[in-house]
Coordinates of C-alpha atoms in Angstrom, one line a residue:
M1 CA 8.1 -117.1 -69.3
T2 CA 6.0 -117.1 -65.8
T3 CA 7.9 -117.0 -62.7
M4 CA 6.4 -118.4 -59.7
P5 CA 7.4 -116.5 -56.6
E6 CA 9.8 -117.5 -54.1
E7 CA 8.8 -117.5 -50.4
P8 CA 9.9 -119.0 -47.5
P9 CA 7.9 -122.4 -46.6
G10 CA 6.8 -121.3 -43.2
T11 CA 5.4 -118.3 -45.0
V12 CA 3.5 -120.2 -47.4
A13 CA 2.0 -122.7 -44.6
D14 CA 1.2 -119.5 -42.4
A15 CA -0.9 -117.9 -45.3
V16 CA -2.4 -121.2 -46.1
L17 CA -3.4 -121.9 -42.2
A18 CA -4.9 -118.3 -41.9
E19 CA -7.3 -118.7 -45.3
A20 CA -8.1 -122.1 -44.2
A21 CA -8.9 -121.1 -40.7
A22 CA -11.2 -118.4 -42.3
V23 CA -12.8 -120.7 -44.7
L24 CA -13.9 -123.4 -42.4
E25 CA -15.0 -120.6 -39.9
A26 CA -17.3 -119.3 -42.3
Q27 CA -18.3 -122.4 -44.2
V28 CA -21.5 -124.5 -43.5
E29 CA -21.3 -128.2 -43.4
P30 CA -21.1 -129.9 -46.8
E31 CA -24.1 -131.9 -46.6
E32 CA -25.9 -128.5 -46.0
V33 CA -24.8 -126.9 -49.1
A34 CA -25.6 -129.8 -51.3
S35 CA -29.1 -130.2 -49.7
M36 CA -29.7 -126.6 -50.2
D37 CA -28.8 -126.5 -54.1
A38 CA -27.1 -129.4 -55.5
L39 CA -30.6 -130.4 -57.1
D40 CA -31.1 -127.1 -58.2
Q41 CA -28.3 -127.1 -60.6
P42 CA -28.7 -128.8 -64.2
R43 CA -25.3 -130.1 -64.4
R44 CA -23.9 -132.0 -61.3
L45 CA -20.2 -133.3 -61.3
L46 CA -18.8 -135.8 -58.7
L47 CA -15.2 -136.4 -58.1
V48 CA -13.6 -139.4 -55.9
H49 CA -9.9 -138.7 -54.8
A50 CA -7.7 -140.7 -52.6
H51 CA -6.0 -137.8 -50.7
P52 CA -6.0 -134.2 -50.1
D53 CA -4.2 -132.4 -53.3
D54 CA -5.1 -135.2 -55.6
E55 CA -7.9 -133.2 -57.2
S56 CA -6.1 -130.3 -57.5
I57 CA -3.4 -131.7 -59.4
N58 CA -5.0 -133.8 -61.5
N59 CA -8.5 -131.9 -62.1
G60 CA -8.0 -128.5 -60.7
A61 CA -8.5 -126.3 -63.7
T62 CA -11.7 -128.7 -64.6
M63 CA -13.0 -128.2 -61.0
A64 CA -12.8 -124.5 -61.5
K65 CA -14.3 -124.2 -64.7
Y66 CA -17.2 -125.9 -63.8
A67 CA -17.7 -124.5 -60.8
A68 CA -17.5 -120.9 -62.1
E69 CA -20.0 -121.8 -64.7
G70 CA -22.4 -122.8 -62.4
A71 CA -22.4 -126.6 -61.9
H72 CA -22.7 -128.0 -58.6
V73 CA -19.2 -129.6 -58.0
T74 CA -18.6 -132.2 -55.4
L75 CA -15.4 -133.3 -54.0
V76 CA -15.0 -136.9 -52.1
T77 CA -11.8 -137.4 -50.4
C78 CA -11.4 -141.1 -49.2
T79 CA -8.3 -140.6 -46.6
L80 CA -6.8 -137.4 -44.9
G81 CA -3.7 -138.2 -46.3
E82 CA -1.8 -138.9 -42.9
E83 CA 1.0 -140.9 -44.3
G84 CA 2.3 -138.0 -47.0
E85 CA 5.8 -136.6 -47.0
V86 CA 5.8 -133.1 -44.9
L87 CA 8.0 -130.8 -47.1
V88 CA 7.4 -127.7 -44.6
P89 CA 10.2 -127.8 -42.4
D90 CA 8.4 -126.2 -39.8
L91 CA 5.9 -128.8 -39.8
A92 CA 7.8 -131.8 -39.9
H93 CA 6.7 -132.6 -36.5
L94 CA 3.2 -133.3 -38.0
A95 CA 4.7 -136.6 -39.9
A96 CA 2.9 -140.0 -39.1
D97 CA 6.1 -141.3 -37.4
R98 CA 6.4 -138.4 -34.8
D99 CA 3.0 -136.4 -33.7
D100 CA 0.9 -138.1 -36.5
G101 CA -1.2 -134.8 -37.0
L102 CA -0.7 -134.5 -41.0
G103 CA -4.1 -135.4 -41.6
Q104 CA -5.9 -133.1 -39.4
H105 CA -3.6 -130.1 -41.0
R106 CA -4.7 -131.2 -44.6
I107 CA -8.2 -130.9 -43.7
E108 CA -7.4 -127.1 -43.8
E109 CA -5.3 -127.4 -46.7
L110 CA -8.0 -129.0 -48.7
A111 CA -10.4 -126.3 -47.3
A112 CA -8.1 -123.5 -48.5
A113 CA -7.6 -125.2 -51.9
M114 CA -11.2 -125.7 -52.4
E115 CA -11.9 -121.9 -51.6
A116 CA -9.3 -121.3 -54.6
L117 CA -11.4 -123.3 -56.9
G118 CA -14.6 -122.0 -55.8
V119 CA -15.9 -125.5 -54.6
R120 CA -18.0 -125.4 -51.8
D121 CA -19.4 -128.8 -51.4
H122 CA -16.3 -131.1 -50.3
R123 CA -16.5 -133.8 -47.6
F124 CA -14.7 -137.2 -46.6
L125 CA -15.8 -140.6 -47.3
G126 CA -17.7 -141.5 -44.2
G127 CA -16.3 -138.4 -42.1
P128 CA -12.9 -137.2 -41.7
G129 CA -10.5 -140.1 -40.6
R130 CA -12.9 -142.8 -41.4
F131 CA -10.6 -144.4 -43.3
R132 CA -6.5 -144.1 -42.8
D133 CA -4.0 -143.4 -45.8
S134 CA -2.4 -146.4 -46.4
G135 CA 1.1 -145.1 -47.7
M136 CA 2.8 -146.0 -50.7
M137 CA 2.5 -149.6 -52.2
G138 CA 4.6 -152.1 -50.2
L139 CA 5.0 -150.5 -46.9
P140 CA 4.0 -151.9 -43.5
T141 CA 1.0 -149.1 -43.3
N142 CA -0.2 -151.2 -46.1
D143 CA -1.3 -153.4 -43.6
R144 CA -2.9 -151.3 -40.7
P145 CA -6.6 -152.7 -40.2
D146 CA -7.9 -148.8 -40.5
C147 CA -6.2 -148.3 -43.9
F148 CA -8.5 -147.6 -46.7
W149 CA -6.3 -150.0 -48.9
R150 CA -7.5 -152.9 -46.1
T151 CA -11.4 -151.7 -46.3
E152 CA -13.9 -154.0 -47.8
V153 CA -14.9 -152.5 -50.9
D154 CA -18.6 -152.9 -50.6
E155 CA -18.3 -151.2 -47.0
A156 CA -16.7 -148.1 -48.6
A157 CA -19.0 -148.1 -51.6
A158 CA -22.1 -148.1 -49.6
L159 CA -21.0 -144.6 -48.1
L160 CA -20.2 -143.1 -51.6
V161 CA -23.8 -144.7 -52.8
V162 CA -25.4 -142.4 -50.0
V163 CA -23.6 -139.4 -51.6
I164 CA -24.2 -140.5 -55.1
R165 CA -28.2 -140.7 -54.6
E166 CA -28.1 -137.3 -52.6
I167 CA -26.2 -135.3 -55.4
R168 CA -27.3 -137.3 -58.2
P169 CA -24.5 -136.5 -60.5
Q170 CA -24.5 -137.2 -64.2
V171 CA -20.6 -137.2 -64.3
L172 CA -18.1 -138.6 -62.2
I173 CA -14.6 -138.4 -62.3
T174 CA -12.0 -141.2 -60.2
Y175 CA -8.8 -143.0 -61.3
D176 CA -8.2 -145.9 -63.8
H177 CA -7.6 -149.6 -62.7
D178 CA -4.2 -148.6 -61.6
G179 CA -4.9 -145.7 -59.8
G180 CA -2.9 -143.6 -62.1
Y181 CA 0.4 -144.6 -60.8
G182 CA -0.1 -147.4 -58.5
H183 CA -0.5 -146.2 -55.1
P184 CA -2.8 -148.4 -53.0
D185 CA -5.1 -145.8 -52.0
H186 CA -5.9 -144.7 -56.1
I187 CA -6.6 -148.2 -56.9
Q188 CA -9.1 -148.7 -54.0
A189 CA -10.8 -145.4 -54.7
H190 CA -11.3 -146.5 -58.3
R191 CA -12.6 -149.7 -57.0
V192 CA -15.0 -148.3 -54.6
A193 CA -16.2 -145.5 -57.3
M194 CA -16.8 -148.1 -59.7
R195 CA -18.4 -150.4 -57.3
A196 CA -20.7 -147.7 -56.0
L197 CA -21.9 -146.5 -59.4
D198 CA -23.3 -150.1 -59.8
L199 CA -24.7 -150.3 -56.5
A200 CA -26.1 -146.5 -56.5
A201 CA -28.6 -147.8 -59.6
D202 CA -29.8 -151.0 -58.5
S203 CA -33.1 -150.5 -56.9
R204 CA -32.5 -153.4 -54.6
F205 CA -29.6 -151.8 -52.5
G206 CA -29.8 -149.7 -49.7
E207 CA -32.3 -146.8 -49.2
G208 CA -33.1 -143.8 -51.7
E209 CA -34.1 -143.6 -54.9
P210 CA -31.6 -145.3 -57.5
W211 CA -29.4 -143.1 -59.8
Q212 CA -27.7 -144.0 -62.9
V213 CA -24.6 -142.0 -63.8
D214 CA -24.2 -141.2 -67.3
K215 CA -20.5 -140.7 -67.7
I216 CA -17.6 -141.8 -66.0
Y217 CA -14.2 -140.2 -66.6
W218 CA -10.4 -141.4 -65.7
P219 CA -7.7 -138.5 -65.9
V220 CA -5.0 -139.2 -68.2
M221 CA -2.0 -137.9 -69.2
P222 CA -1.3 -138.2 -73.2
E223 CA 2.2 -139.3 -74.1
S224 CA 3.0 -136.6 -76.5
Q225 CA 2.3 -133.7 -74.1
L226 CA 4.6 -135.1 -71.3
R227 CA 7.3 -136.0 -73.7
D228 CA 6.9 -132.5 -75.3
S229 CA 7.1 -130.9 -71.9
I230 CA 10.1 -133.1 -70.8
R231 CA 11.9 -132.1 -74.1
R232 CA 11.0 -128.1 -73.6
L233 CA 12.5 -128.4 -69.8
R234 CA 15.9 -129.9 -70.8
E235 CA 15.9 -127.2 -73.7
A236 CA 15.3 -124.6 -71.1
G237 CA 18.3 -125.8 -69.1
D238 CA 16.1 -127.6 -66.3
T239 CA 18.0 -130.9 -66.0
T240 CA 16.5 -131.6 -62.6
S241 CA 12.7 -131.4 -62.9
F242 CA 11.4 -135.0 -63.7
E243 CA 15.0 -136.3 -63.9
D244 CA 13.9 -139.7 -64.0
F245 CA 12.1 -139.1 -66.9
D246 CA 13.7 -139.5 -70.6
A247 CA 11.7 -137.3 -73.3
A248 CA 12.5 -140.3 -75.8
G249 CA 12.4 -143.2 -73.4
E250 CA 10.0 -145.1 -71.1
L251 CA 7.5 -143.3 -69.3
P252 CA 5.3 -143.7 -66.1
S253 CA 2.2 -145.6 -66.2
F254 CA -0.2 -142.9 -65.8
V255 CA 1.0 -141.7 -69.1
V256 CA -1.5 -143.3 -72.1
P257 CA -1.2 -143.1 -76.1
D258 CA -2.7 -140.4 -77.4
D259 CA -5.5 -142.2 -78.9
Q260 CA -6.7 -143.3 -75.6
V261 CA -7.5 -139.8 -74.8
T262 CA -11.2 -139.1 -75.2
T263 CA -11.9 -135.6 -74.0
V264 CA -9.9 -132.1 -73.4
I265 CA -11.1 -129.8 -71.0
D266 CA -9.9 -126.6 -71.8
G267 CA -9.2 -124.6 -68.4
T268 CA -7.0 -121.3 -69.6
A269 CA -9.3 -119.1 -68.1
H270 CA -8.9 -120.9 -64.4
V271 CA -5.1 -121.7 -64.4
E272 CA -4.3 -119.1 -61.6
A273 CA -7.0 -120.6 -59.3
K274 CA -5.6 -124.2 -60.0
L275 CA -1.9 -123.0 -59.1
A276 CA -3.5 -121.2 -56.0
A277 CA -5.2 -124.6 -55.0
M278 CA -1.9 -126.5 -55.4
R279 CA -0.1 -123.9 -53.2
A280 CA -2.8 -124.3 -50.8
H281 CA -1.5 -128.0 -50.2
A282 CA 2.0 -126.6 -49.0
T283 CA 3.0 -129.6 -47.0
Q284 CA 2.7 -131.7 -50.2
I285 CA 3.7 -129.5 -52.6
T286 CA 6.6 -126.6 -53.0
V287 CA 6.6 -123.6 -55.3
D288 CA 10.5 -124.7 -56.2
G289 CA 9.2 -128.6 -56.8
P290 CA 9.0 -129.9 -60.2
F291 CA 5.4 -129.2 -60.5
F292 CA 5.9 -125.5 -60.4
A293 CA 8.9 -126.0 -62.6
L294 CA 6.6 -126.6 -65.2
S295 CA 5.0 -123.0 -64.8
N296 CA 8.3 -121.6 -64.2
N297 CA 10.1 -122.7 -67.6
L298 CA 7.1 -123.7 -69.7
G299 CA 4.2 -121.2 -68.7
N300 CA 1.0 -121.6 -66.8
A301 CA -0.6 -122.8 -70.2
V302 CA 1.1 -126.4 -69.3
W303 CA -1.4 -126.8 -66.6
A304 CA -4.4 -125.5 -68.5
M305 CA -5.6 -128.6 -70.6
E306 CA -6.8 -131.4 -68.5
H307 CA -7.1 -134.8 -70.3
Y308 CA -9.6 -137.9 -69.7
R309 CA -10.5 -141.2 -70.9
L310 CA -14.3 -141.8 -71.0
A311 CA -14.9 -145.1 -69.4
R312 CA -18.4 -145.5 -69.2
G313 CA -20.8 -143.3 -71.3
V314 CA -21.3 -141.9 -74.9
A315 CA -18.9 -139.6 -76.4
V316 CA -19.7 -136.6 -77.9
P317 CA -16.9 -135.3 -79.8
A318 CA -16.5 -131.5 -80.7
G319 CA -13.2 -130.9 -82.1
E320 CA -11.5 -131.6 -85.1
D321 CA -9.2 -134.2 -83.3
G322 CA -12.2 -136.2 -82.6
R323 CA -12.3 -135.3 -78.9
E324 CA -14.9 -133.9 -76.5
R325 CA -14.6 -130.6 -75.3
D326 CA -17.3 -131.0 -72.6
L327 CA -17.7 -133.5 -69.8
F328 CA -21.5 -133.1 -69.7
A329 CA -21.8 -133.2 -73.6
G330 CA -24.8 -135.5 -74.6
V331 CA -26.2 -135.4 -71.0
A332 CA -29.9 -134.3 -71.2

């Protein structure tokens, strides 16, 4: 059993800020990093996410694994996450309904998380603050004219086309049609990414050489894994983590039947990097919250295996279960 260290929220936040400041001071601009070595790498992976922290929770082990193996990993985040809940009491004043400074703070958290994952090329779609966090579905913030949810898909997609043609990734990761769990920014990120893929491959659109991405993946959670995790949590005496979920009952929308999982990435060697990246998002994830409860009660291995559904491209199964073990399998 792995026990996560209990730290006062302020201590975690201070450490994150110190690390992020050092990272930002030393880091060159993402575009400069990309131009230096992206096309020198034979494998190039692009991820499109809605808010800072989505990447670490969904794909942290995958990102760390491929970065460590020498692939060029690029993260595009569509908003600053301004409407997120602030879980650090000392930073509560950053909330959108107070100082509205959370977005700028989350830039620093993201920088620290990327340092933990070994990812040097991370950027915001159209630049930091171009698109505002829309908040949860149904809230008045969905109606702000500057929010990502209200942005014309083609406008945002055109900005992503520039990145795709610059980086020329063989593999792209983004959300499914529902955005994983129905958040408007996740749904919009899916729409923008899928539209940009088509536009980037169209020689009639925009400037630059067209580029066709070979494989597109959507992160998924297999039903058997979540049911087993909940069952084991309850057996370990944890009755509060994921308390709304019943191991034998209805599961959230981001969970899919096992037969829809096409690809499994084993990030066992990179679990600590993923957990460090999650800790870096201190305003959004707490060490005593439900995410880390999984590690406390089930061990870090619960975070090691990341699952995907191949949405476009040709699967190249490698395991006896008929699933892929490499996102780049079959890519020339």
